Coordinates of C-alpha atoms in Angstrom, one line a residue:
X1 CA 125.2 86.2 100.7
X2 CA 122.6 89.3 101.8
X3 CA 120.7 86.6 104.1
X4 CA 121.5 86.6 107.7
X5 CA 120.0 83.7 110.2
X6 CA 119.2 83.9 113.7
X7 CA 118.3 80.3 115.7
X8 CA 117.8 80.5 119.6
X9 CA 118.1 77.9 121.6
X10 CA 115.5 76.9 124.4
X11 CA 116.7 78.7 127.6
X12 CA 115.3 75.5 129.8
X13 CA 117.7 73.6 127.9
X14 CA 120.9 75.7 129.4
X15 CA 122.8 75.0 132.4
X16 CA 121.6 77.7 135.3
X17 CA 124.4 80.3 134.9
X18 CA 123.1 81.2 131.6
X19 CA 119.8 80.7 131.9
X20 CA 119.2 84.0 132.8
X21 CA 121.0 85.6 130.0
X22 CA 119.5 83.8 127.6
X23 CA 115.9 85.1 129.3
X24 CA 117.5 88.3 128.9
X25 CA 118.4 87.7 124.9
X26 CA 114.9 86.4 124.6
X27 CA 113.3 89.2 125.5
X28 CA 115.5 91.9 123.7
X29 CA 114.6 90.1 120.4
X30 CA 111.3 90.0 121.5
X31 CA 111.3 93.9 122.3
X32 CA 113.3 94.2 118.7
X33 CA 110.4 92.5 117.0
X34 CA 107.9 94.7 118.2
X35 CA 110.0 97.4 116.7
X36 CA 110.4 96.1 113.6
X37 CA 108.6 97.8 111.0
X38 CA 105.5 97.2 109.2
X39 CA 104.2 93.8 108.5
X40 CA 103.6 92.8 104.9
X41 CA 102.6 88.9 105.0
X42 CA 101.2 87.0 107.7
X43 CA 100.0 83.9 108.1
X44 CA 99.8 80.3 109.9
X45 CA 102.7 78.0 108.5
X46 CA 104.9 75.3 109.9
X47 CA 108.4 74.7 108.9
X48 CA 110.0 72.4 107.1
X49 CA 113.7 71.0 107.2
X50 CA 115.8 69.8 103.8
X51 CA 118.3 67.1 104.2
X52 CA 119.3 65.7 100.7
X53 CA 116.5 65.1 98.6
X54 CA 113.9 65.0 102.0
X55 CA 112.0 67.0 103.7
X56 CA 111.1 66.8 107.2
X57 CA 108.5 68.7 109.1
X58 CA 109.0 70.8 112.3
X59 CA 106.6 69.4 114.8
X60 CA 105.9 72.7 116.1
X61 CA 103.1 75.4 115.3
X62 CA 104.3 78.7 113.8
X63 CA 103.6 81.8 112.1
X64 CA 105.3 83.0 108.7
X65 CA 105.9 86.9 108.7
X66 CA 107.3 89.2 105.6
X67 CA 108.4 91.8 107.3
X68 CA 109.9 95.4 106.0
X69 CA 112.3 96.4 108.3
X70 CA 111.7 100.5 110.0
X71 CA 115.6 100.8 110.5
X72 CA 116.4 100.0 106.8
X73 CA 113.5 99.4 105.0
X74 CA 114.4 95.8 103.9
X75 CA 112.3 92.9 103.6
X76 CA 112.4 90.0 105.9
X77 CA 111.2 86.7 106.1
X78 CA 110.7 85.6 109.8
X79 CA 109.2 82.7 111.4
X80 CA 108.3 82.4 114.9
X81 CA 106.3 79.5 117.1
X82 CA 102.9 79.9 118.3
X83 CA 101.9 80.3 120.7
X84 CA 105.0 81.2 122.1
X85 CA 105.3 84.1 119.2
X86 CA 109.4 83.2 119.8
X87 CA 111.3 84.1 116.6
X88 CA 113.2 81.3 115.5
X89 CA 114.4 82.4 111.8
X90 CA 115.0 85.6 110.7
X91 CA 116.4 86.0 107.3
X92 CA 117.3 89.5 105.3
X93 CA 115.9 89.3 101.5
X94 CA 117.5 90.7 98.4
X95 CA 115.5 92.8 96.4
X96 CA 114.1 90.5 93.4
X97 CA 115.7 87.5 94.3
X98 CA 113.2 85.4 95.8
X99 CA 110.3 83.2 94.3
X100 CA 107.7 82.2 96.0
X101 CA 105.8 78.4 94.5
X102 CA 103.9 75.7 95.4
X103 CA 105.7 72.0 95.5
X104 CA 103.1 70.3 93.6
X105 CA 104.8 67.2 94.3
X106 CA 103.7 67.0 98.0
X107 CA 100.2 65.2 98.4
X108 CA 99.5 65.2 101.4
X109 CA 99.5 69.2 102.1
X110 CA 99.6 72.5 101.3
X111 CA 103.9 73.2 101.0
X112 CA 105.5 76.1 99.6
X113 CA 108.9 77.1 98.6
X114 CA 111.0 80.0 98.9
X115 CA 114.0 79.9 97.0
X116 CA 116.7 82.2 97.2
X117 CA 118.2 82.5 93.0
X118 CA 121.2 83.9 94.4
X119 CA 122.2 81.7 97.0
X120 CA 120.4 79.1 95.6
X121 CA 119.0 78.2 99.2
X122 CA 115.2 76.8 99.5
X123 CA 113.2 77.4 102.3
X124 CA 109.8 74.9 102.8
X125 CA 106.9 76.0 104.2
X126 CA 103.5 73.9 105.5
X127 CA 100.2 75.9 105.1
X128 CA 98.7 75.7 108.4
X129 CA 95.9 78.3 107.8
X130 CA 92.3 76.3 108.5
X131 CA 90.8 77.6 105.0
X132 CA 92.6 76.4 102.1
X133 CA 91.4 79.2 99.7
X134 CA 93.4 81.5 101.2
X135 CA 96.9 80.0 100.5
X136 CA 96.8 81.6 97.3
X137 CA 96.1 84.7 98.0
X138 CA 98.8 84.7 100.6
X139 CA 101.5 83.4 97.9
X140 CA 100.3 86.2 96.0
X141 CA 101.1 88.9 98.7
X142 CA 104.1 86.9 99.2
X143 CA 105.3 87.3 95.5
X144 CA 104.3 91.0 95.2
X145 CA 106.5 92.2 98.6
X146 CA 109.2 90.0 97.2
X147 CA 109.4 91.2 93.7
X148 CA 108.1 94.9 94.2
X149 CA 104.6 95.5 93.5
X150 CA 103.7 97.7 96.6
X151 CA 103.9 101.0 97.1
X152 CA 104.9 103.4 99.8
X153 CA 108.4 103.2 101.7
X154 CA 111.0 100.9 100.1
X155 CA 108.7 100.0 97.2
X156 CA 108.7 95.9 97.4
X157 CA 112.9 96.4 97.1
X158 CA 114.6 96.7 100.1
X159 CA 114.5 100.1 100.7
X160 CA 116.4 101.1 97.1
X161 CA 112.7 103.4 95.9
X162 CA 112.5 101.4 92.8
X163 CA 109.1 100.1 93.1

């Protein structure tokens, strides 16, 4: 439904034969990243999992990216590991159909959700920037290259020029 998902699997964790064709995969979408356009968002964020009404955290250290795509001038949201900078998620957005909020309900830290209105599909997010003033301003940047409030190329909506 417009969103597109890319998981790679640890090439240690493949028997020999294709070990070295996964290296190979690895480092195309590694050389595609580099290519990939302009960045709009960054910061430190782990990842969370949703199974029924829970939410799990990913273990592992990673970095949330809103990117806007040089090919077709879509956004992106993309999450990679750090240190490893390995892209794990990569996920196409249509143009005014993501929120960006807080889940007040967690007490213990800093969570956001990205929810998808069309699709209906939430994506949960762990602040893991070291100053905790900042997490609104990046919600901020989030919510203006979701919903169109930048200029230049694309204008916030997917490369359709009507920002």
């Amino acid at each position: 439904k417009g969103e597109s998902q890319r998981e790679t699997q640890d090439p240690r964790t493949l028997p020999p034969a294709m070990q070295s064709a996964a290296q190979r995969l690895e480092a195309v979408q590694q050389m595609m990243l580099q290519q990939q356009g302009k960045t709009l968002v960054e910061f430190k964020a782990g990842k969370l999992t949703q199974a029924g009404t829970t939410v799990t955290a990913d273990p592992r250290r990673g970095t949330l990216l809103l990117v806007e795509s040089a090919a077709d001038g879509m956004t992106r949201i993309q999450w990679k590991t750090r240190p490893q900078n390995k892209l794990v998620d990569d996920l196409m957005i249509i143009p005014n159909d993501v929120s960006v909020e807080k889940v007040p309900e967690c007490k213990t830290g800093r969570v956001i959700l990205i929810r998808m209105r069309s699709s209906n599909r939430k994506l949960f997010f762990w602040m893991q920037e070291p100053e905790e003033k900042k997490d609104d301003e990046n919600i901020k940047k989030m919510r203006e290259a979701f919903n169109g409030s930048r200029s230049g190329p694309g204008g916030g909506l997917g490369g359709l020029g009507m920002g």
